[in-house]
Amino acid sequence: MNSIFKKKLAAAMIAASVITAVTAIALTETETAAINAKVAAVKVVELPSVASKLVAKAAKQDKESVATAVVTAAAKRNPGSTVAVVRAVLKQAPETTKAVVAAASAAAPETASAVAAAAVDVAEPGQLWHPQRRSD
């Protein structure tokens, strides 16, 4: 995949994610506070691992809400960890891509293009739109 295509795809993902990402099932204040406390209690280097574990433990219907809450908490705590946390979460729950990219981009806007690029790198085949090759 060439660099220009990746940049355009990343920009399109960010735009689409910000427009369409709405969490289906909201977490309670208590659940959100527990996630924030867990994220605050660990070392920064452990954030991706902890984020991945929290998402893995979430019930299927809560994965998107937990993923966005974890990514938001981690990005607010340490914006430099945002890309690593997004990668870890998306490897665990690729179906949350749009919501996670939107949450990360909103919580740490300075990392938005790197977050989108990470989402593209982690995406499974067929998960993202791919242009068909032309036979020119």
GROMACS .gro file of C-alpha atoms in nm:
model
  136
    1MET     CA    1   0.000   0.000   0.000
    2ASN     CA    2   0.157   0.326  -0.101
    3SER     CA    3   0.204   0.615   0.138
    4ILE     CA    4  -0.040   0.852  -0.033
    5PHE     CA    5  -0.318   0.592  -0.029
    6LYS     CA    6  -0.255   0.523   0.342
    7LYS     CA    7  -0.277   0.893   0.423
    8LYS     CA    8  -0.600   0.934   0.227
    9LEU     CA    9  -0.747   0.622   0.384
   10ALA     CA   10  -0.647   0.742   0.730
   11ALA     CA   11  -0.811   1.080   0.672
   12ALA     CA   12  -1.126   0.914   0.542
   13MET     CA   13  -1.137   0.682   0.844
   14ILE     CA   14  -1.107   0.973   1.084
   15ALA     CA   15  -1.382   1.166   0.910
   16ALA     CA   16  -1.613   0.866   0.891
   17SER     CA   17  -1.541   0.766   1.249
   18VAL     CA   18  -1.608   1.108   1.392
   19ILE     CA   19  -1.935   1.133   1.201
   20THR     CA   20  -2.070   0.782   1.259
   21ALA     CA   21  -1.925   0.656   1.585
   22VAL     CA   22  -2.192   0.638   1.852
   23THR     CA   23  -2.160   0.396   2.136
   24ALA     CA   24  -2.448   0.149   2.125
   25ILE     CA   25  -2.462   0.076   2.497
   26ALA     CA   26  -2.332   0.336   2.738
   27LEU     CA   27  -2.142   0.236   3.049
   28THR     CA   28  -2.267   0.343   3.387
   29GLU     CA   29  -2.077   0.610   3.576
   30THR     CA   30  -1.951   0.342   3.815
   31GLU     CA   31  -1.816   0.128   3.530
   32THR     CA   32  -1.651   0.427   3.366
   33ALA     CA   33  -1.498   0.533   3.700
   34ALA     CA   34  -1.361   0.180   3.748
   35ILE     CA   35  -1.198   0.188   3.405
   36ASN     CA   36  -1.052   0.534   3.473
   37ALA     CA   37  -0.916   0.415   3.809
   38LYS     CA   38  -0.758   0.106   3.653
   39VAL     CA   39  -0.594   0.314   3.380
   40ALA     CA   40  -0.469   0.567   3.637
   41ALA     CA   41  -0.325   0.294   3.861
   42VAL     CA   42  -0.090   0.131   3.610
   43LYS     CA   43   0.244   0.243   3.471
   44VAL     CA   44   0.225   0.411   3.131
   45VAL     CA   45   0.422   0.128   2.972
   46GLU     CA   46   0.149  -0.115   3.087
   47LEU     CA   47  -0.142   0.081   2.936
   48PRO     CA   48  -0.168  -0.117   2.609
   49SER     CA   49  -0.168  -0.449   2.791
   50VAL     CA   50  -0.421  -0.337   3.052
   51ALA     CA   51  -0.644  -0.184   2.783
   52SER     CA   52  -0.639  -0.507   2.586
   53LYS     CA   53  -0.726  -0.713   2.894
   54LEU     CA   54  -1.014  -0.485   2.992
   55VAL     CA   55  -1.163  -0.511   2.644
   56ALA     CA   56  -1.111  -0.888   2.637
   57LYS     CA   57  -1.301  -0.926   2.967
   58ALA     CA   58  -1.596  -0.714   2.848
   59ALA     CA   59  -1.919  -0.881   2.744
   60LYS     CA   60  -1.973  -0.881   2.368
   61GLN     CA   61  -2.241  -0.611   2.383
   62ASP     CA   62  -2.014  -0.389   2.598
   63LYS     CA   63  -1.689  -0.423   2.401
   64GLU     CA   64  -1.733  -0.101   2.206
   65SER     CA   65  -1.823   0.103   2.516
   66VAL     CA   66  -1.536  -0.045   2.716
   67ALA     CA   67  -1.292   0.003   2.427
   68THR     CA   68  -1.382   0.370   2.384
   69ALA     CA   69  -1.371   0.434   2.760
   70VAL     CA   70  -1.030   0.268   2.793
   71VAL     CA   71  -0.884   0.450   2.493
   72THR     CA   72  -1.021   0.783   2.612
   73ALA     CA   73  -0.886   0.735   2.964
   74ALA     CA   74  -0.543   0.629   2.838
   75ALA     CA   75  -0.523   0.915   2.586
   76LYS     CA   76  -0.613   1.171   2.851
   77ARG     CA   77  -0.363   1.025   3.095
   78ASN     CA   78  -0.076   1.006   2.847
   79PRO     CA   79  -0.136   1.117   2.487
   80GLY     CA   80   0.193   0.959   2.383
   81SER     CA   81   0.052   0.615   2.461
   82THR     CA   82  -0.259   0.658   2.248
   83VAL     CA   83  -0.134   0.481   1.934
   84ALA     CA   84  -0.004   0.180   2.128
   85VAL     CA   85  -0.330   0.154   2.323
   86VAL     CA   86  -0.537   0.179   2.004
   87ARG     CA   87  -0.330  -0.097   1.843
   88ALA     CA   88  -0.374  -0.323   2.145
   89VAL     CA   89  -0.748  -0.264   2.166
   90LEU     CA   90  -0.806  -0.314   1.794
   91LYS     CA   91  -0.612  -0.639   1.793
   92GLN     CA   92  -0.843  -0.758   2.070
   93ALA     CA   93  -1.168  -0.619   1.924
   94PRO     CA   94  -1.134  -0.517   1.557
   95GLU     CA   95  -1.510  -0.462   1.531
   96THR     CA   96  -1.468  -0.149   1.746
   97THR     CA   97  -1.242   0.030   1.495
   98LYS     CA   98  -1.468   0.324   1.408
   99ALA     CA   99  -1.559   0.403   1.767
  100VAL     CA  100  -1.203   0.360   1.895
  101VAL     CA  101  -1.052   0.584   1.624
  102ALA     CA  102  -1.314   0.850   1.696
  103ALA     CA  103  -1.262   0.832   2.073
  104ALA     CA  104  -0.884   0.845   2.046
  105SER     CA  105  -0.895   1.132   1.796
  106ALA     CA  106  -1.129   1.329   2.022
  107ALA     CA  107  -0.928   1.265   2.339
  108ALA     CA  108  -0.586   1.332   2.183
  109PRO     CA  109  -0.637   1.524   1.857
  110GLU     CA  110  -0.264   1.561   1.802
  111THR     CA  111  -0.242   1.183   1.751
  112ALA     CA  112  -0.537   1.152   1.509
  113SER     CA  113  -0.338   1.075   1.193
  114ALA     CA  114  -0.112   0.827   1.375
  115VAL     CA  115  -0.419   0.661   1.529
  116ALA     CA  116  -0.583   0.625   1.188
  117ALA     CA  117  -0.263   0.483   1.041
  118ALA     CA  118  -0.244   0.234   1.329
  119ALA     CA  119  -0.604   0.131   1.263
  120VAL     CA  120  -0.520   0.072   0.897
  121ASP     CA  121  -0.216  -0.136   0.993
  122VAL     CA  122  -0.411  -0.349   1.240
  123ALA     CA  123  -0.719  -0.393   1.018
  124GLU     CA  124  -0.800  -0.742   0.902
  125PRO     CA  125  -0.838  -0.810   0.530
  126GLY     CA  126  -1.180  -0.702   0.413
  127GLN     CA  127  -1.249  -0.494   0.724
  128LEU     CA  128  -1.168  -0.169   0.548
  129TRP     CA  129  -1.258  -0.053   0.203
  130HIS     CA  130  -0.995  -0.143  -0.055
  131PRO     CA  131  -0.999  -0.005  -0.406
  132GLN     CA  132  -1.011  -0.261  -0.683
  133ARG     CA  133  -0.709  -0.279  -0.900
  134ARG     CA  134  -0.751  -0.131  -1.240
  135SER     CA  135  -0.639  -0.337  -1.535
  136ASP     CA  136  -0.495  -0.046  -1.737
   0.00000   0.00000   0.00000
